[in-house]
Every structure is written in structure tokens, then in C-alpha cells.
Coordinates of C-alpha atoms and ligand atoms in Angstrom, one line a residue:
X473 CA 6.6 -0.3 20.8
X474 CA 3.7 -2.6 19.7
X475 CA 3.6 -6.1 21.1
X476 CA 2.4 -8.7 18.7
X477 CA 0.5 -10.5 21.4
X478 CA -1.8 -7.4 21.4
X479 CA -3.0 -8.6 18.0
X480 CA -5.8 -11.1 18.6
X481 CA -7.5 -13.6 16.4
X482 CA -9.1 -12.1 13.2
X483 CA -11.8 -14.7 12.7
X484 CA -14.8 -13.4 10.7
X485 CA -12.9 -10.4 9.4
X486 CA -12.3 -9.8 5.7
X487 CA -9.1 -8.1 4.5
X488 CA -8.3 -7.1 1.0
X489 CA -4.6 -6.8 0.2
X490 CA -3.2 -5.4 -3.1
X491 CA 0.1 -6.9 -4.3
X492 CA -0.5 -9.9 -2.1
X493 CA 1.6 -12.4 -4.0
X494 CA 5.0 -11.0 -3.0
X495 CA 7.1 -9.4 -0.2
X496 CA 5.1 -7.5 2.4
X497 CA 1.7 -8.3 0.9
X498 CA 2.5 -12.0 1.0
X499 CA 3.7 -11.8 4.6
X500 CA 0.7 -9.8 5.7
X501 CA -1.6 -12.4 4.1
X502 CA 0.2 -15.2 5.9
X503 CA -0.1 -13.4 9.3
X504 CA -3.8 -12.8 8.9
X505 CA -4.6 -16.2 7.6
X506 CA -2.8 -17.8 10.5
X507 CA -5.2 -15.7 12.8
X508 CA -8.3 -16.9 11.0
X509 CA -9.1 -14.0 8.7
X510 CA -10.5 -14.2 5.2
X511 CA -7.9 -12.6 2.9
X512 CA -8.8 -11.4 -0.6
X513 CA -5.4 -11.6 -2.3
X514 CA -5.3 -9.2 -5.2
X515 CA -2.5 -9.9 -7.7
X516 CA -1.8 -8.5 -11.1
X517 CA -0.5 -11.9 -12.4
X518 CA -2.8 -14.8 -11.5
X519 CA 0.0 -17.3 -12.1
X520 CA 2.1 -15.6 -9.4
X521 CA -1.0 -15.3 -7.3
X522 CA -1.7 -19.1 -7.6
X523 CA 1.9 -19.9 -6.7
X524 CA 1.7 -17.7 -3.6
X525 CA -1.6 -19.3 -2.7
X526 CA -0.2 -22.8 -3.0
X527 CA 2.7 -21.9 -0.9
X528 CA 0.4 -20.4 1.8
X529 CA -1.9 -23.5 1.7
X530 CA 1.0 -25.7 2.8
X531 CA 0.6 -24.1 6.3
X532 CA -2.2 -25.3 8.3
X533 CA -4.1 -22.1 9.0
X534 CA -7.7 -21.5 9.8
X535 CA -8.3 -18.5 7.5
X536 CA -9.7 -18.5 4.0
X537 CA -8.0 -17.3 0.8
X538 CA -9.8 -15.6 -2.1
X539 CA -7.6 -14.9 -5.1
X540 CA -8.4 -12.1 -7.5
X541 CA -6.7 -10.7 -10.6
X542 CA -6.3 -6.9 -10.3
X543 CA -4.1 -4.7 -12.4
X544 CA -3.6 -1.4 -10.7
X545 CA -2.1 0.1 -13.9
X546 CA -5.6 0.0 -15.4
X547 CA -8.3 2.1 -13.7
X548 CA -11.1 0.3 -15.7
X549 CA -9.9 -3.0 -14.4
X550 CA -10.0 -1.6 -10.8
X551 CA -13.6 -0.5 -11.3
X552 CA -14.6 -3.9 -12.7
X553 CA -13.0 -5.8 -9.8
X554 CA -14.4 -3.4 -7.2
X555 CA -17.9 -4.1 -8.6
X556 CA -17.2 -7.9 -8.4
X557 CA -16.0 -7.6 -4.8
X558 CA -19.1 -5.6 -3.8
X559 CA -21.3 -8.3 -5.3
X560 CA -19.4 -11.3 -4.0
X561 CA -18.5 -10.4 -0.5
X562 CA -21.1 -9.3 2.0
X563 CA -18.6 -7.2 4.0
X564 CA -15.1 -5.8 4.1
X565 CA -13.3 -4.9 7.3
X566 CA -9.9 -3.7 6.1
X567 CA -8.4 -2.6 2.8
X568 CA -4.6 -2.7 2.7
X569 CA -3.2 -0.5 -0.2
X570 CA 0.1 -2.3 -0.3
X571 CA 1.2 -2.9 -3.9
X572 CA 3.9 -0.7 -5.3
X573 CA 6.6 -0.2 -7.8
X574 CA 9.9 1.7 -7.3
X575 CA 11.8 3.9 -9.7
X576 CA 11.2 2.2 -13.1
X577 CA 12.2 3.8 -16.3
X578 CA 9.5 6.1 -17.6
X579 CA 6.4 4.1 -18.4
X580 CA 2.7 4.7 -18.5
X581 CA -0.4 3.2 -17.1
X582 CA -3.3 2.0 -19.4
X583 CA -4.9 5.5 -19.1
X584 CA -1.5 7.2 -20.0
X585 CA -0.5 8.3 -16.5
X586 CA 3.1 8.1 -15.3
X587 CA 3.3 4.6 -13.8
X588 CA 4.4 5.3 -10.3
X589 CA 1.9 8.2 -9.8
X590 CA -0.7 5.9 -11.4
X591 CA -0.1 2.6 -9.5
X592 CA 1.2 3.8 -6.1
X593 CA -1.2 6.7 -5.7
X594 CA -4.0 7.1 -8.2
X595 CA -5.0 3.5 -8.4
X596 CA -5.1 3.1 -4.6
X597 CA -7.2 6.2 -4.2
X598 CA -9.6 5.0 -6.9
X599 CA -9.8 1.5 -5.4
X600 CA -10.4 3.0 -1.9
X601 CA -13.2 5.3 -3.2
X602 CA -14.8 2.4 -5.0
X603 CA -14.8 0.2 -1.9
X604 CA -15.5 2.9 0.7
X605 CA -19.3 2.5 0.9
X606 CA -18.8 -1.2 1.6
X607 CA -16.2 -0.5 4.3
X608 CA -18.2 2.2 5.9
X609 CA -21.0 -0.2 6.6
X610 CA -18.7 -2.0 9.1
X611 CA -17.8 -0.8 12.6
X612 CA -14.1 -0.2 13.1
X613 CA -13.2 -0.8 9.5
X614 CA -9.9 0.5 8.2
X615 CA -8.0 1.6 5.1
X616 CA -4.3 1.1 5.5
X617 CA -2.0 2.7 2.9
X618 CA 1.6 1.6 2.7
X619 CA 4.1 4.3 2.2
X620 CA 7.9 4.5 2.6
X621 CA 10.6 6.3 4.5
X622 CA 11.1 8.3 1.3
X623 CA 7.9 10.2 2.2
X624 CA 10.2 12.5 4.3
X625 CA 12.2 13.5 1.3
X626 CA 9.3 13.5 -1.2
X627 CA 8.1 16.7 -2.8
X628 CA 4.9 17.2 -4.9
X629 CA 6.0 18.7 -8.2
X630 CA 2.8 20.7 -8.8
X631 CA 4.0 22.0 -12.1
X632 CA 4.9 18.6 -13.5
X633 CA 3.1 16.0 -11.4
X634 CA 3.7 13.2 -13.9
X635 CA 7.2 14.1 -15.1
X636 CA 6.2 15.1 -18.5
X637 CA 8.8 17.9 -18.7
X638 CA 11.5 16.0 -16.8
X639 CA 11.3 12.5 -15.4
X640 CA 13.4 11.7 -12.4
X641 CA 12.4 8.1 -11.5
X642 CA 13.5 8.5 -7.8
X643 CA 11.8 11.9 -7.3
X644 CA 8.7 10.4 -8.8
X645 CA 8.8 7.4 -6.4
X646 CA 9.3 9.7 -3.4
X647 CA 6.4 11.9 -4.7
X648 CA 4.1 8.9 -5.0
X649 CA 5.0 7.8 -1.4
X650 CA 4.4 11.3 0.0
X651 CA 1.1 11.3 -2.0
X652 CA 0.2 8.1 -0.2
X653 CA 0.5 9.9 3.2
X654 CA -1.3 13.0 2.0
X655 CA -4.1 10.8 0.6
X656 CA -4.3 8.6 3.8
X657 CA -4.5 11.7 6.1
X658 CA -7.0 13.6 3.9
X659 CA -9.2 10.5 3.7
X660 CA -9.1 10.3 7.5
X661 CA -10.1 13.9 7.9
X662 CA -13.0 13.4 5.5
X663 CA -14.1 10.2 7.4
X664 CA -13.8 11.9 10.7
X665 CA -15.9 14.9 9.6
X666 CA -18.8 12.6 8.7
X667 CA -18.4 10.5 11.9
X668 CA -17.7 7.4 9.7
X669 CA -17.2 4.0 11.2
X670 CA -14.1 3.7 9.0
X671 CA -10.7 5.2 9.7
X672 CA -7.6 5.6 7.5
X673 CA -4.1 4.7 8.7
X674 CA -0.6 4.6 7.3
X675 CA 2.4 2.2 7.5
X676 CA 5.9 2.1 6.3
X677 CA 8.2 -1.0 6.4
X678 CA 11.7 0.6 6.7
X679 CA 14.1 -1.4 4.6
X680 CA 12.7 -4.9 3.9
X681 CA 14.1 -7.6 1.7
X682 CA 11.4 -8.1 -1.0
X683 CA 11.2 -8.1 -4.8
X684 CA 11.0 -4.3 -4.9
X685 CA 14.7 -3.6 -5.2
X686 CA 15.6 -6.5 -7.5
X687 CA 12.8 -5.6 -9.9
X688 CA 14.0 -2.0 -9.9
X689 CA 17.5 -3.0 -10.7
X690 CA 16.4 -5.3 -13.4
X691 CA 14.1 -2.8 -15.0
X692 CA 16.9 -0.2 -15.1
X693 CA 19.7 -2.6 -15.8
X694 CA 21.6 -0.6 -13.2
X695 CA 24.8 -2.4 -12.0
X696 CA 25.5 0.6 -9.7
X697 CA 22.2 0.2 -7.9
X698 CA 22.8 -3.6 -7.7
X699 CA 26.1 -3.0 -5.9
X700 CA 24.5 -0.4 -3.6
X701 CA 21.8 -2.8 -2.5
X702 CA 24.4 -5.5 -1.9
X703 CA 26.3 -3.1 0.3
X704 CA 23.2 -2.1 2.1
X705 CA 21.9 -5.6 2.6
X706 CA 22.9 -5.9 6.3
X707 CA 20.6 -3.0 7.1
X708 CA 17.6 -4.7 5.5
X709 CA 15.2 -6.7 7.7
X710 CA 13.1 -9.6 6.6
X711 CA 9.9 -9.2 4.6
X712 CA 8.1 -10.7 7.7
X713 CA 9.5 -8.0 9.9
X714 CA 8.8 -5.3 7.3
X715 CA 5.1 -6.4 7.1
X716 CA 4.6 -5.8 10.9
X717 CA 3.8 -2.0 10.7
X718 CA 1.0 -2.5 8.1
X719 CA -0.3 -5.6 10.1
X720 CA -0.3 -3.4 13.2
X721 CA -2.2 -0.5 11.5
X722 CA -4.7 -3.0 10.1
X723 CA -5.4 -5.0 13.3
X724 CA -4.2 -3.4 16.5
X725 CA -7.4 -2.6 18.5
X726 CA -6.0 0.7 19.9
X727 CA -4.6 2.0 16.6
X728 CA -6.4 5.2 15.5
X729 CA -7.1 7.0 12.2
X730 CA -4.4 9.3 11.1
X731 CA -1.7 7.3 12.8
X732 CA 1.3 5.9 10.9
X733 CA 3.2 2.8 12.0
X734 CA 6.8 2.2 11.1
X735 CA 9.9 0.3 12.5
X736 CA 11.2 1.4 15.9
X737 CA 14.6 2.5 14.5
X738 CA 13.0 3.9 11.3
X739 CA 14.6 1.5 8.9
X740 CA 14.3 -1.7 11.1
X741 CA 12.8 -3.0 14.3
X742 CA 9.4 -3.8 15.7
X743 CA 6.6 -1.3 15.0
X744 CA 5.8 1.9 16.7
X745 CA 3.8 5.0 15.9
X746 CA 6.0 7.2 13.8
X747 CA 5.6 10.7 12.4
X748 CA 3.8 11.5 9.2
X749 CA 5.9 13.5 6.7
X750 CA 5.7 17.2 7.7
X751 CA 4.7 18.1 4.1
X752 CA 1.6 15.9 4.4
X753 CA 0.4 17.9 7.4
X754 CA -0.6 20.9 5.3
X755 CA -4.3 20.4 4.6
X756 CA -4.4 22.9 1.7
X757 CA -1.8 20.8 -0.1
X758 CA -3.7 17.6 0.7
X759 CA -6.9 19.0 -0.7
X760 CA -5.2 20.3 -3.8
X761 CA -3.7 16.9 -4.5
X762 CA -7.1 15.2 -3.7
X763 CA -8.9 17.5 -6.2
X764 CA -6.3 17.0 -8.9
X765 CA -6.4 13.2 -8.5
X766 CA -10.2 13.2 -8.3
X767 CA -10.3 14.9 -11.7
X768 CA -8.0 12.3 -13.2
X769 CA -10.1 9.4 -12.0
X770 CA -13.5 10.9 -12.4
X771 CA -14.5 9.8 -15.9
X772 CA -13.5 6.1 -15.6
Ligands
LIG675 N1 10.7 -3.4 0.6 C1 11.0 -2.2 1.1 O1 12.1 -2.0 1.6 C2 10.0 -1.1 1.0 C3 10.4 0.1 1.6 C4 9.5 1.2 1.6 C5 8.2 1.0 1.0 N2 7.9 -0.2 0.5 C6 6.5 -0.3 0.0 O2 6.0 -1.6 0.3 C7 5.0 -2.0 -0.6 C8 5.1 -3.4 -0.9 O3 6.3 -3.6 -1.7 P1 7.3 -4.9 -1.4 O4 8.5 -4.4 -0.8 O5 6.5 -6.0 -0.8 O6 7.6 -5.2 -3.0 P2 7.3 -6.4 -3.9 O7 7.8 -7.7 -3.3 O8 7.9 -6.1 -5.2 O9 5.7 -6.5 -4.0 C9 5.0 -5.5 -4.7 C10 3.7 -6.0 -5.1 O10 3.0 -5.0 -5.9 C11 2.5 -5.6 -7.0 N3 2.3 -4.7 -8.1 C12 3.2 -4.0 -8.8 N4 2.6 -3.3 -9.8 C13 1.3 -3.7 -9.8 C14 0.2 -3.4 -10.6 N5 0.2 -2.7 -11.7 N6 -1.0 -4.0 -10.3 C15 -1.1 -4.8 -9.2 N7 -0.1 -5.1 -8.4 C16 1.1 -4.6 -8.7 C17 3.6 -6.7 -7.4 O11 3.1 -7.6 -8.3 P3 4.1 -8.5 -9.2 O12 4.7 -9.5 -8.2 O13 3.3 -9.1 -10.2 O14 5.2 -7.6 -9.7 C18 3.8 -7.3 -6.0 O15 2.8 -8.2 -5.7 C19 5.1 -1.0 -1.8 O16 4.1 0.0 -1.7 C20 6.5 -0.3 -1.6 O17 6.5 1.0 -2.1 C21 8.8 -1.3 0.5

């Protein structure tokens, strides 16, 4: 089990967090700011971002907040913001691919991709590839991709990746979270093969009380799911606890590329190294997904 006192001050380090205004992204920002880091908080809604920033500023921390508007449902916007980041900041230590959506009704990204595949997987892959040259200039830099316990049940539907023939919102969520692990591991293999200074790690929060579940209930108007979450509530841990695995992956000095951190008892508890989904260990599948995804983001 990881002890939080193993995580030292983060002065001078720059972290970029997607979905930083809410839930795990917010708690991760808070933890890092309290330890002196500069945190680039990327939020799709600047009003929500400003609100989160004002709340954070009430604490007397030594770090620095930079707030940026970033809509992961639009690959063109990602490209623009990545350019801005490369010009504005002289270095980047850690990218935390945290933002996510869970099981909405069928909707599409700006480029017409199924929204969970687009936001949870494709957008983070694209953002990472845009920022990788900057990350690779820094020693011990990291990419941390946030997945979920559903990675273990997820399946890549190769014949219908985006649910065009049949959309199952939960299967699509699980697929996107398995894709996160496949992407994170394949990125790590590629980085290792070229002796890069950057490594790629994974994290999952277990069950954490954030806006993820209420937003899903609202989008689907599902009273059954609302009741199910109420019944499950005692199993959920706080967002602060849920953020610890990704904080660990991002900052623990001894953490290594390819590792995944998750709660000690899988759904709750302090972080420990946990296993990557067995389906993500097959390199041929990882390369297949990488190549398909690369084609979809190539012409942006
Ligand atoms: N909470 C859990 O129990 C749990 C379990 C397993 C995995 N996870 C994973 O943890 C990560 C963080 O989720 P959370 O629980 O902290 O949920 P959350 O409170 O809903 O936060 C999700 C964040 O992602 C942002 N986001 C959604 N769509 C976006 C888009 N198109 N562009 C940019 N940002 C976007 C949200 O922005 P808005 O506020 O504007 O909507 C929000 O800031 C997700 O990847 C999720 O899959 C969570």
C-alpha cells in the first residue's frame, strides 16, 4: 500500500489535468497545489472552471493555477489548445488524462464519433500525442490515464467500435475504459522502446462520490439507476480518496511505466498497484486499436 508521506513537495513541476473542475480532477488539482505544483486546469466550461478555481483559491496553497478551456469532444479544439500550451509553458512534467463521461444516451462528438469513444479514449490519445514532444524533453515526465474498474469487464467491439449497428451505453463505457488501459500500456511500450524520458501509467479510483453518476442519471432520466446508486452509496468513497490512485501514479517517485494504481480493496481504500485488465495485455490488440485510432485522428 502506498503511504502518502512518500509523496514529496511538487514545487517547480507542471501538471496538466483534464476535467479539473469536478470530482477526481478537482481533488487531484487541490492535492498538487497544496504541494507547490503549477496545475493547468483544463475544463470544458470556463464558468465551472472559474468556480472551481475560486474555491481552490480560498485555501492558502503555494502552487499556481492556470485555467484553460478545453472541449475534448472537439479534436480541433484539442489541437488549438495543445499549440497554446506548447507556446505558453516552457515545460510539462505530467499529463493527467482524467476527464470522462459515463453511459450517456447515444450522442456524437464534433467530428461525429460516438461520444464515449471520442471523449474518454480518442481525445486523450490525441491530446497526449500532441503534448508528447514537450513531455519527452523532461526527465521522469509521465502520462497518467484514468480508467475504471469496468476495464475488467470491457470488450473491444472490433466490428462496431462506435455502436453504429447497436449502441449499448454501458458496453460502450466499458470499452472506452478498456481502451484507456490498452492505450496507456501501448504508449508505455513505445516510449520504452525509444528510451524515452517519459513513462505512461494508469489509475482507477474504485467507486468515488463525484458528479459522474448523477450526470449519467440525469442524462438518461433513469429512476432505476438513481435508486441503484442510492443503495450503493455506502460502498462509495469520497472524491478525495478516489483521487489518490491517480495522484500516486502522477507523483510517487518509485512508480514505474506500465503500472496501474487502484484502491486497496478494488472499490475503496488507499492506493496500491493493481493488475491491468487481462485483455489489455495482448499487444496485437493494442496495436490494432492504436492504428485504428490513429487513422481517426490523423487528418485533424
Ligand atoms: N467516480 C467514480 O466512481 C469513477 C469510477 C471509475 C472511473 N472514473 C473515472 O474518473 C474520471 C473522472 O471522473 P469523475 O468521477 O471525477 O467525474 P466528474 O465529477 O463528472 O468529472 C468529470 C470531468 O470530466 C469533464 N468532461 C466531461 N466531458 C468533457 C469534455 N467533452 N471535454 C472536457 N471535459 C469533459 C467534466 O466536465 P463538466 O463538469 O463540464 O461536465 C468534469 O470536469 C473519469 O475518467 C471516469 O471515467 C470515475
